[in-house]
PDB file of N, CA and C in Angstrom:
ATOM      1  N   UNK A 123     -76.769 -14.400 168.673  1.00  0.00           N
ATOM      2  CA  UNK A 123     -78.007 -14.004 167.987  1.00  0.00           C
ATOM      3  C   UNK A 123     -79.199 -14.690 168.620  1.00  0.00           C
ATOM      4  N   UNK A 124     -80.219 -13.913 169.065  1.00  0.00           N
ATOM      5  CA  UNK A 124     -81.408 -14.565 169.601  1.00  0.00           C
ATOM      6  C   UNK A 124     -82.610 -13.881 168.864  1.00  0.00           C
ATOM      7  N   UNK A 125     -83.431 -14.821 168.336  1.00  0.00           N
ATOM      8  CA  UNK A 125     -84.713 -14.292 167.669  1.00  0.00           C
ATOM      9  C   UNK A 125     -85.895 -15.148 168.183  1.00  0.00           C
ATOM     10  N   UNK A 126     -87.080 -14.555 168.217  1.00  0.00           N
ATOM     11  CA  UNK A 126     -88.295 -15.220 168.631  1.00  0.00           C
ATOM     12  C   UNK A 126     -89.412 -14.945 167.578  1.00  0.00           C
ATOM     13  N   UNK A 127     -90.414 -15.773 167.638  1.00  0.00           N
ATOM     14  CA  UNK A 127     -91.640 -15.702 166.805  1.00  0.00           C
ATOM     15  C   UNK A 127     -92.729 -16.274 167.512  1.00  0.00           C
ATOM     16  N   UNK A 128     -93.906 -15.843 167.296  1.00  0.00           N
ATOM     17  CA  UNK A 128     -95.168 -16.348 167.898  1.00  0.00           C
ATOM     18  C   UNK A 128     -96.199 -16.564 166.887  1.00  0.00           C
ATOM     19  N   UNK A 129     -97.069 -17.467 167.223  1.00  0.00           N
ATOM     20  CA  UNK A 129     -98.260 -17.805 166.386  1.00  0.00           C
ATOM     21  C   UNK A 129     -99.410 -18.070 167.287  1.00  0.00           C
ATOM     22  N   UNK A 130    -100.681 -17.649 166.922  1.00  0.00           N
ATOM     23  CA  UNK A 130    -101.844 -17.967 167.732  1.00  0.00           C
ATOM     24  C   UNK A 130    -102.353 -19.339 167.281  1.00  0.00           C
ATOM     25  N   UNK A 131    -102.850 -20.108 168.179  1.00  0.00           N
ATOM     26  CA  UNK A 131    -103.588 -21.367 167.840  1.00  0.00           C
ATOM     27  C   UNK A 131    -104.716 -21.238 166.951  1.00  0.00           C
ATOM     28  N   UNK A 132    -105.336 -20.124 166.919  1.00  0.00           N
ATOM     29  CA  UNK A 132    -106.456 -19.854 165.978  1.00  0.00           C
ATOM     30  C   UNK A 132    -106.060 -19.770 164.571  1.00  0.00           C
ATOM     31  N   UNK A 133    -104.708 -19.653 164.263  1.00  0.00           N
ATOM     32  CA  UNK A 133    -104.186 -19.641 162.861  1.00  0.00           C
ATOM     33  C   UNK A 133    -104.670 -20.880 162.229  1.00  0.00           C
ATOM     34  N   UNK A 134    -105.181 -20.817 161.049  1.00  0.00           N
ATOM     35  CA  UNK A 134    -105.763 -21.957 160.269  1.00  0.00           C
ATOM     36  C   UNK A 134    -104.815 -23.092 160.188  1.00  0.00           C
ATOM     37  N   UNK A 135    -103.577 -22.902 160.234  1.00  0.00           N
ATOM     38  CA  UNK A 135    -102.535 -24.078 160.029  1.00  0.00           C
ATOM     39  C   UNK A 135    -101.660 -24.263 161.099  1.00  0.00           C
ATOM     40  N   UNK A 136    -102.020 -23.690 162.269  1.00  0.00           N
ATOM     41  CA  UNK A 136    -101.163 -23.690 163.429  1.00  0.00           C
ATOM     42  C   UNK A 136    -100.684 -25.132 163.864  1.00  0.00           C
ATOM     43  N   UNK A 137    -101.650 -26.111 163.942  1.00  0.00           N
ATOM     44  CA  UNK A 137    -101.184 -27.362 164.366  1.00  0.00           C
ATOM     45  C   UNK A 137    -100.238 -27.944 163.271  1.00  0.00           C
ATOM     46  N   UNK A 138    -100.317 -27.771 162.131  1.00  0.00           N
ATOM     47  CA  UNK A 138     -99.447 -28.306 161.093  1.00  0.00           C
ATOM     48  C   UNK A 138     -98.036 -27.672 161.177  1.00  0.00           C
ATOM     49  N   UNK A 139     -98.135 -26.262 161.231  1.00  0.00           N
ATOM     50  CA  UNK A 139     -96.839 -25.538 161.426  1.00  0.00           C
ATOM     51  C   UNK A 139     -96.057 -25.885 162.637  1.00  0.00           C
ATOM     52  N   UNK A 140     -96.747 -26.040 163.726  1.00  0.00           N
ATOM     53  CA  UNK A 140     -95.985 -26.548 165.012  1.00  0.00           C
ATOM     54  C   UNK A 140     -95.567 -27.840 164.929  1.00  0.00           C
ATOM     55  N   UNK A 141     -96.407 -28.850 164.311  1.00  0.00           N
ATOM     56  CA  UNK A 141     -95.875 -30.183 164.174  1.00  0.00           C
ATOM     57  C   UNK A 141     -94.668 -30.252 163.231  1.00  0.00           C
ATOM     58  N   UNK A 142     -94.686 -29.454 162.202  1.00  0.00           N
ATOM     59  CA  UNK A 142     -93.395 -29.404 161.261  1.00  0.00           C
ATOM     60  C   UNK A 142     -92.244 -28.829 161.941  1.00  0.00           C
ATOM     61  N   UNK A 143     -92.358 -27.810 162.802  1.00  0.00           N
ATOM     62  CA  UNK A 143     -91.205 -27.215 163.398  1.00  0.00           C
ATOM     63  C   UNK A 143     -90.696 -28.080 164.590  1.00  0.00           C
ATOM     64  N   UNK A 144     -91.567 -28.791 165.268  1.00  0.00           N
ATOM     65  CA  UNK A 144     -91.136 -29.515 166.475  1.00  0.00           C
ATOM     66  C   UNK A 144     -90.841 -30.905 166.180  1.00  0.00           C
ATOM     67  N   UNK A 145     -90.979 -31.418 164.879  1.00  0.00           N
ATOM     68  CA  UNK A 145     -90.712 -32.857 164.543  1.00  0.00           C
ATOM     69  C   UNK A 145     -89.432 -33.295 164.998  1.00  0.00           C
ATOM     70  N   UNK A 146     -88.313 -32.434 164.975  1.00  0.00           N
ATOM     71  CA  UNK A 146     -87.015 -32.921 165.275  1.00  0.00           C
ATOM     72  C   UNK A 146     -86.547 -32.338 166.610  1.00  0.00           C
ATOM     73  N   UNK A 147     -87.512 -32.052 167.439  1.00  0.00           N
ATOM     74  CA  UNK A 147     -87.132 -31.527 168.839  1.00  0.00           C
ATOM     75  C   UNK A 147     -87.446 -32.664 169.703  1.00  0.00           C
ATOM     76  N   UNK A 148     -86.434 -33.494 170.200  1.00  0.00           N
ATOM     77  CA  UNK A 148     -86.773 -34.686 171.012  1.00  0.00           C
ATOM     78  C   UNK A 148     -87.056 -34.463 172.383  1.00  0.00           C
ATOM     79  N   UNK A 149     -86.773 -33.349 172.931  1.00  0.00           N
ATOM     80  CA  UNK A 149     -86.951 -33.055 174.330  1.00  0.00           C
ATOM     81  C   UNK A 149     -88.286 -32.316 174.609  1.00  0.00           C
ATOM     82  N   UNK A 150     -89.100 -33.023 175.399  1.00  0.00           N
ATOM     83  CA  UNK A 150     -90.570 -32.517 175.658  1.00  0.00           C
ATOM     84  C   UNK A 150     -90.821 -32.394 177.175  1.00  0.00           C
ATOM     85  N   UNK A 151     -91.331 -31.105 177.632  1.00  0.00           N
ATOM     86  CA  UNK A 151     -91.645 -31.049 179.016  1.00  0.00           C
ATOM     87  C   UNK A 151     -93.049 -30.575 179.062  1.00  0.00           C
ATOM     88  N   UNK A 152     -93.973 -31.289 179.799  1.00  0.00           N
ATOM     89  CA  UNK A 152     -95.378 -30.872 179.874  1.00  0.00           C
ATOM     90  C   UNK A 152     -95.552 -30.610 181.430  1.00  0.00           C
ATOM     91  N   UNK A 153     -96.226 -29.390 181.668  1.00  0.00           N
ATOM     92  CA  UNK A 153     -96.440 -29.092 183.094  1.00  0.00           C
ATOM     93  C   UNK A 153     -97.801 -29.396 183.427  1.00  0.00           C
ATOM     94  N   UNK A 154     -98.045 -29.444 184.753  1.00  0.00           N
ATOM     95  CA  UNK A 154     -99.538 -29.744 185.275  1.00  0.00           C
ATOM     96  C   UNK A 154     -99.551 -29.077 186.568  1.00  0.00           C
ATOM     97  N   UNK A 155    -100.832 -29.096 187.037  1.00  0.00           N
ATOM     98  CA  UNK A 155    -101.059 -28.499 188.433  1.00  0.00           C
ATOM     99  C   UNK A 155    -101.285 -29.753 189.257  1.00  0.00           C
ATOM    100  N   UNK A 156    -100.840 -29.680 190.482  1.00  0.00           N
ATOM    101  CA  UNK A 156    -100.979 -30.958 191.337  1.00  0.00           C
ATOM    102  C   UNK A 156    -102.317 -30.940 192.038  1.00  0.00           C
ATOM    103  N   UNK A 157    -102.906 -29.716 192.259  1.00  0.00           N
ATOM    104  CA  UNK A 157    -104.133 -29.704 193.014  1.00  0.00           C
ATOM    105  C   UNK A 157    -105.486 -29.800 192.199  1.00  0.00           C
ATOM    106  N   UNK A 158    -105.304 -29.666 190.842  1.00  0.00           N
ATOM    107  CA  UNK A 158    -106.494 -29.872 190.094  1.00  0.00           C
ATOM    108  C   UNK A 158    -106.150 -30.168 188.626  1.00  0.00           C
ATOM    109  N   UNK A 159    -106.924 -30.753 187.899  1.00  0.00           N
ATOM    110  CA  UNK A 159    -106.637 -31.143 186.547  1.00  0.00           C
ATOM    111  C   UNK A 159    -107.452 -30.096 185.651  1.00  0.00           C
ATOM    112  N   UNK A 160    -106.673 -29.130 185.176  1.00  0.00           N
ATOM    113  CA  UNK A 160    -107.315 -28.166 184.221  1.00  0.00           C
ATOM    114  C   UNK A 160    -106.738 -28.284 182.820  1.00  0.00           C
ATOM    115  N   UNK A 161    -106.226 -29.364 182.535  1.00  0.00           N
ATOM    116  CA  UNK A 161    -105.774 -29.654 181.136  1.00  0.00           C
ATOM    117  C   UNK A 161    -104.391 -29.204 181.031  1.00  0.00           C
ATOM    118  N   UNK A 162    -103.881 -29.242 179.789  1.00  0.00           N
ATOM    119  CA  UNK A 162    -102.509 -28.916 179.502  1.00  0.00           C
ATOM    120  C   UNK A 162    -102.418 -27.407 179.397  1.00  0.00           C
ATOM    121  N   UNK A 163    -101.610 -26.796 180.285  1.00  0.00           N
ATOM    122  CA  UNK A 163    -101.440 -25.357 180.440  1.00  0.00           C
ATOM    123  C   UNK A 163    -100.192 -24.846 179.748  1.00  0.00           C
ATOM    124  N   UNK A 164     -99.214 -25.635 179.819  1.00  0.00           N
ATOM    125  CA  UNK A 164     -97.852 -25.216 179.315  1.00  0.00           C
ATOM    126  C   UNK A 164     -97.047 -26.309 178.942  1.00  0.00           C
ATOM    127  N   UNK A 165     -96.348 -26.340 177.761  1.00  0.00           N
ATOM    128  CA  UNK A 165     -95.437 -27.387 177.438  1.00  0.00           C
ATOM    129  C   UNK A 165     -94.382 -26.649 176.526  1.00  0.00           C
ATOM    130  N   UNK A 166     -93.201 -27.353 176.530  1.00  0.00           N
ATOM    131  CA  UNK A 166     -92.195 -26.877 175.506  1.00  0.00           C
ATOM    132  C   UNK A 166     -91.311 -28.007 175.027  1.00  0.00           C
ATOM    133  N   UNK A 167     -90.888 -27.814 173.941  1.00  0.00           N
ATOM    134  CA  UNK A 167     -89.875 -28.647 173.282  1.00  0.00           C
ATOM    135  C   UNK A 167     -88.593 -27.983 173.013  1.00  0.00           C
ATOM    136  N   UNK A 168     -87.471 -28.660 172.895  1.00  0.00           N
ATOM    137  CA  UNK A 168     -86.225 -27.989 172.636  1.00  0.00           C
ATOM    138  C   UNK A 168     -85.235 -28.936 171.947  1.00  0.00           C
ATOM    139  N   UNK A 169     -84.280 -28.299 171.290  1.00  0.00           N
ATOM    140  CA  UNK A 169     -83.314 -29.011 170.503  1.00  0.00           C
ATOM    141  C   UNK A 169     -81.997 -28.306 170.569  1.00  0.00           C
ATOM    142  N   UNK A 170     -80.924 -28.954 170.908  1.00  0.00           N
ATOM    143  CA  UNK A 170     -79.557 -28.285 170.950  1.00  0.00           C
ATOM    144  C   UNK A 170     -78.713 -29.038 169.963  1.00  0.00           C
ATOM    145  N   UNK A 171     -78.058 -28.314 169.041  1.00  0.00           N
ATOM    146  CA  UNK A 171     -77.013 -28.819 168.161  1.00  0.00           C
ATOM    147  C   UNK A 171     -75.732 -28.310 168.629  1.00  0.00           C
ATOM    148  N   UNK A 172     -74.890 -29.200 169.355  1.00  0.00           N
ATOM    149  CA  UNK A 172     -73.672 -28.715 169.795  1.00  0.00           C
ATOM    150  C   UNK A 172     -72.641 -28.437 168.756  1.00  0.00           C
ATOM    151  N   UNK A 173     -72.748 -29.065 167.584  1.00  0.00           N
ATOM    152  CA  UNK A 173     -71.807 -28.790 166.588  1.00  0.00           C
ATOM    153  C   UNK A 173     -71.839 -27.437 165.997  1.00  0.00           C
ATOM    154  N   UNK A 174     -72.981 -26.951 165.874  1.00  0.00           N
ATOM    155  CA  UNK A 174     -73.183 -25.450 165.437  1.00  0.00           C
ATOM    156  C   UNK A 174     -73.491 -24.562 166.496  1.00  0.00           C
ATOM    157  N   UNK A 175     -73.642 -24.976 167.767  1.00  0.00           N
ATOM    158  CA  UNK A 175     -73.987 -24.210 168.821  1.00  0.00           C
ATOM    159  C   UNK A 175     -75.280 -23.395 168.657  1.00  0.00           C
ATOM    160  N   UNK A 176     -76.246 -24.110 168.246  1.00  0.00           N
ATOM    161  CA  UNK A 176     -77.637 -23.605 168.014  1.00  0.00           C
ATOM    162  C   UNK A 176     -78.610 -24.250 168.963  1.00  0.00           C
ATOM    163  N   UNK A 177     -79.427 -23.417 169.482  1.00  0.00           N
ATOM    164  CA  UNK A 177     -80.501 -23.837 170.365  1.00  0.00           C
ATOM    165  C   UNK A 177     -81.913 -23.398 169.895  1.00  0.00           C
ATOM    166  N   UNK A 178     -82.793 -24.349 169.714  1.00  0.00           N
ATOM    167  CA  UNK A 178     -84.225 -23.981 169.303  1.00  0.00           C
ATOM    168  C   UNK A 178     -85.167 -24.451 170.453  1.00  0.00           C
ATOM    169  N   UNK A 179     -86.309 -23.684 170.559  1.00  0.00           N
ATOM    170  CA  UNK A 179     -87.309 -24.136 171.418  1.00  0.00           C
ATOM    171  C   UNK A 179     -88.725 -23.706 170.872  1.00  0.00           C
ATOM    172  N   UNK A 180     -89.683 -24.401 171.211  1.00  0.00           N
ATOM    173  CA  UNK A 180     -91.101 -24.121 170.982  1.00  0.00           C
ATOM    174  C   UNK A 180     -91.912 -24.287 172.307  1.00  0.00           C
ATOM    175  N   UNK A 181     -92.537 -23.178 172.677  1.00  0.00           N
ATOM    176  CA  UNK A 181     -93.354 -23.212 173.891  1.00  0.00           C
ATOM    177  C   UNK A 181     -94.844 -23.141 173.620  1.00  0.00           C
ATOM    178  N   UNK A 182     -95.705 -23.902 174.238  1.00  0.00           N
ATOM    179  CA  UNK A 182     -97.123 -23.884 173.955  1.00  0.00           C
ATOM    180  C   UNK A 182     -97.872 -23.433 175.272  1.00  0.00           C
ATOM    181  N   UNK A 183     -98.619 -22.354 175.162  1.00  0.00           N
ATOM    182  CA  UNK A 183     -99.442 -21.943 176.205  1.00  0.00           C
ATOM    183  C   UNK A 183    -100.867 -22.235 176.031  1.00  0.00           C
ATOM    184  N   UNK A 184    -101.270 -23.441 176.688  1.00  0.00           N
ATOM    185  CA  UNK A 184    -102.622 -24.006 176.602  1.00  0.00           C
ATOM    186  C   UNK A 184    -102.970 -24.081 175.013  1.00  0.00           C
ATOM    187  N   UNK A 185    -104.242 -23.679 174.748  1.00  0.00           N
ATOM    188  CA  UNK A 185    -104.682 -23.783 173.293  1.00  0.00           C
ATOM    189  C   UNK A 185    -104.783 -22.363 172.757  1.00  0.00           C
ATOM    190  N   UNK A 186    -103.774 -21.489 173.257  1.00  0.00           N
ATOM    191  CA  UNK A 186    -103.886 -20.043 172.979  1.00  0.00           C
ATOM    192  C   UNK A 186    -102.861 -19.703 171.908  1.00  0.00           C
ATOM    193  N   UNK A 187    -101.521 -19.948 172.316  1.00  0.00           N
ATOM    194  CA  UNK A 187    -100.489 -19.540 171.288  1.00  0.00           C
ATOM    195  C   UNK A 187     -99.274 -20.212 171.588  1.00  0.00           C
ATOM    196  N   UNK A 188     -98.233 -20.073 170.601  1.00  0.00           N
ATOM    197  CA  UNK A 188     -97.000 -20.690 170.685  1.00  0.00           C
ATOM    198  C   UNK A 188     -95.940 -19.738 170.530  1.00  0.00           C
ATOM    199  N   UNK A 189     -94.720 -19.932 171.130  1.00  0.00           N
ATOM    200  CA  UNK A 189     -93.621 -19.120 170.870  1.00  0.00           C
ATOM    201  C   UNK A 189     -92.423 -19.884 170.511  1.00  0.00           C
ATOM    202  N   UNK A 190     -91.708 -19.485 169.456  1.00  0.00           N
ATOM    203  CA  UNK A 190     -90.618 -20.147 168.948  1.00  0.00           C
ATOM    204  C   UNK A 190     -89.345 -19.310 169.267  1.00  0.00           C
ATOM    205  N   UNK A 191     -88.277 -19.918 169.633  1.00  0.00           N
ATOM    206  CA  UNK A 191     -87.094 -19.280 169.841  1.00  0.00           C
ATOM    207  C   UNK A 191     -85.818 -19.934 169.065  1.00  0.00           C
ATOM    208  N   UNK A 192     -84.792 -19.087 168.738  1.00  0.00           N
ATOM    209  CA  UNK A 192     -83.675 -19.567 168.127  1.00  0.00           C
ATOM    210  C   UNK A 192     -82.574 -18.804 168.661  1.00  0.00           C
ATOM    211  N   UNK A 193     -81.439 -19.406 169.146  1.00  0.00           N
ATOM    212  CA  UNK A 193     -80.230 -18.703 169.426  1.00  0.00           C
ATOM    213  C   UNK A 193     -78.978 -19.417 168.935  1.00  0.00           C
ATOM    214  N   UNK A 194     -78.031 -18.614 168.459  1.00  0.00           N
ATOM    215  CA  UNK A 194     -76.922 -19.249 167.851  1.00  0.00           C
ATOM    216  C   UNK A 194     -75.652 -18.217 168.090  1.00  0.00           C
ATOM    217  N   UNK A 195     -74.541 -18.846 167.947  1.00  0.00           N
ATOM    218  CA  UNK A 195     -73.306 -17.854 168.041  1.00  0.00           C
ATOM    219  C   UNK A 195     -73.171 -16.940 166.927  1.00  0.00           C
ATOM    220  N   UNK A 196     -73.792 -17.289 165.825  1.00  0.00           N
ATOM    221  CA  UNK A 196     -73.583 -16.586 164.509  1.00  0.00           C
ATOM    222  C   UNK A 196     -75.002 -16.124 164.003  1.00  0.00           C
ATOM    223  N   UNK A 197     -74.998 -15.208 163.176  1.00  0.00           N
ATOM    224  CA  UNK A 197     -76.415 -14.725 162.607  1.00  0.00           C
ATOM    225  C   UNK A 197     -76.986 -15.656 161.657  1.00  0.00           C
ATOM    226  N   UNK A 198     -78.245 -15.988 161.853  1.00  0.00           N
ATOM    227  CA  UNK A 198     -78.819 -16.973 160.994  1.00  0.00           C
ATOM    228  C   UNK A 198     -79.997 -16.173 160.243  1.00  0.00           C
ATOM    229  N   UNK A 199     -80.257 -16.466 159.049  1.00  0.00           N
ATOM    230  CA  UNK A 199     -81.255 -15.767 158.335  1.00  0.00           C
ATOM    231  C   UNK A 199     -82.527 -16.385 158.714  1.00  0.00           C
ATOM    232  N   UNK A 200     -83.636 -15.565 158.998  1.00  0.00           N
ATOM    233  CA  UNK A 200     -84.901 -16.180 159.304  1.00  0.00           C
ATOM    234  C   UNK A 200     -85.829 -15.627 158.368  1.00  0.00           C
ATOM    235  N   UNK A 201     -86.703 -16.489 157.690  1.00  0.00           N
ATOM    236  CA  UNK A 201     -87.577 -15.964 156.612  1.00  0.00           C
ATOM    237  C   UNK A 201     -88.873 -15.723 157.168  1.00  0.00           C
ATOM    238  N   UNK A 202     -89.679 -14.850 156.469  1.00  0.00           N
ATOM    239  CA  UNK A 202     -90.991 -14.557 156.872  1.00  0.00           C
ATOM    240  C   UNK A 202     -91.068 -13.364 157.902  1.00  0.00           C
ATOM    241  N   UNK A 203     -92.229 -12.862 158.036  1.00  0.00           N
ATOM    242  CA  UNK A 203     -92.421 -11.635 158.962  1.00  0.00           C
ATOM    243  C   UNK A 203     -92.610 -12.181 160.350  1.00  0.00           C
ATOM    244  N   UNK A 204     -92.262 -11.222 161.273  1.00  0.00           N
ATOM    245  CA  UNK A 204     -92.658 -11.486 162.667  1.00  0.00           C
ATOM    246  C   UNK A 204     -91.509 -11.885 163.511  1.00  0.00           C
ATOM    247  N   UNK A 205     -90.340 -12.304 162.859  1.00  0.00           N
ATOM    248  CA  UNK A 205     -89.196 -12.606 163.759  1.00  0.00           C
ATOM    249  C   UNK A 205     -88.696 -11.433 164.533  1.00  0.00           C
ATOM    250  N   UNK A 206     -88.557 -11.485 165.787  1.00  0.00           N
ATOM    251  CA  UNK A 206     -88.111 -10.433 166.641  1.00  0.00           C
ATOM    252  C   UNK A 206     -86.743 -10.629 166.993  1.00  0.00           C
ATOM    253  N   UNK A 207     -85.771  -9.753 166.717  1.00  0.00           N
ATOM    254  CA  UNK A 207     -84.433  -9.864 167.202  1.00  0.00           C
ATOM    255  C   UNK A 207     -84.178  -9.351 168.483  1.00  0.00           C
ATOM    256  N   UNK A 208     -83.408  -9.968 169.326  1.00  0.00           N
ATOM    257  CA  UNK A 208     -83.272  -9.487 170.718  1.00  0.00           C
ATOM    258  C   UNK A 208     -81.759  -9.150 170.900  1.00  0.00           C
ATOM    259  N   UNK A 209     -81.147  -8.562 169.896  1.00  0.00           N
ATOM    260  CA  UNK A 209     -79.779  -8.245 170.081  1.00  0.00           C
ATOM    261  C   UNK A 209     -79.516  -7.121 171.108  1.00  0.00           C
ATOM    262  N   UNK A 210     -80.485  -6.121 171.268  1.00  0.00           N
ATOM    263  CA  UNK A 210     -80.245  -5.144 172.163  1.00  0.00           C
ATOM    264  C   UNK A 210     -80.649  -5.542 173.548  1.00  0.00           C
ATOM    265  N   UNK A 211     -81.135  -6.793 173.807  1.00  0.00           N
ATOM    266  CA  UNK A 211     -81.550  -7.343 175.102  1.00  0.00           C
ATOM    267  C   UNK A 211     -80.342  -7.829 175.990  1.00  0.00           C
ATOM    268  N   UNK A 212     -79.247  -7.976 175.498  1.00  0.00           N
ATOM    269  CA  UNK A 212     -78.049  -8.498 176.209  1.00  0.00           C
ATOM    270  C   UNK A 212     -76.843  -7.652 175.920  1.00  0.00           C
ATOM    271  N   UNK A 213     -75.804  -7.860 176.774  1.00  0.00           N
ATOM    272  CA  UNK A 213     -74.680  -6.833 176.763  1.00  0.00           C
ATOM    273  C   UNK A 213     -73.772  -6.971 175.495  1.00  0.00           C
ATOM    274  N   UNK A 214     -73.081  -6.007 175.363  1.00  0.00           N
ATOM    275  CA  UNK A 214     -72.227  -5.860 174.043  1.00  0.00           C
ATOM    276  C   UNK A 214     -71.341  -7.021 173.793  1.00  0.00           C
ATOM    277  N   UNK A 215     -70.586  -7.655 174.819  1.00  0.00           N
ATOM    278  CA  UNK A 215     -69.701  -8.629 174.417  1.00  0.00           C
ATOM    279  C   UNK A 215     -70.418  -9.966 173.823  1.00  0.00           C
ATOM    280  N   UNK A 216     -71.752 -10.069 174.085  1.00  0.00           N
ATOM    281  CA  UNK A 216     -72.406 -11.180 173.497  1.00  0.00           C
ATOM    282  C   UNK A 216     -73.145 -11.076 172.225  1.00  0.00           C
ATOM    283  N   UNK A 217     -73.009  -9.752 171.663  1.00  0.00           N
ATOM    284  CA  UNK A 217     -73.759  -9.503 170.493  1.00  0.00           C
ATOM    285  C   UNK A 217     -73.013  -9.960 169.314  1.00  0.00           C
TER     286      UNK A 217
END
């Protein structure tokens, strides 16, 4: 199962929502440009739980929007609107 969700930075509570979601994601990667300093353009956090075979990530694109992803061997319930299922994006044996 693979699902994604996105949120605009302009959302009134975006910073709080992202902070709450990424609080337990210990791995952080921030990118930069070597030829000029144009600020933070892209970063992502991720977490892998080997016991449940679950992977989560949060990607930030400058101060514009965030994308969250969840993948697991089993179907997880996701609450709220906007979660996009990607079941049809990969071959039958992996569904």
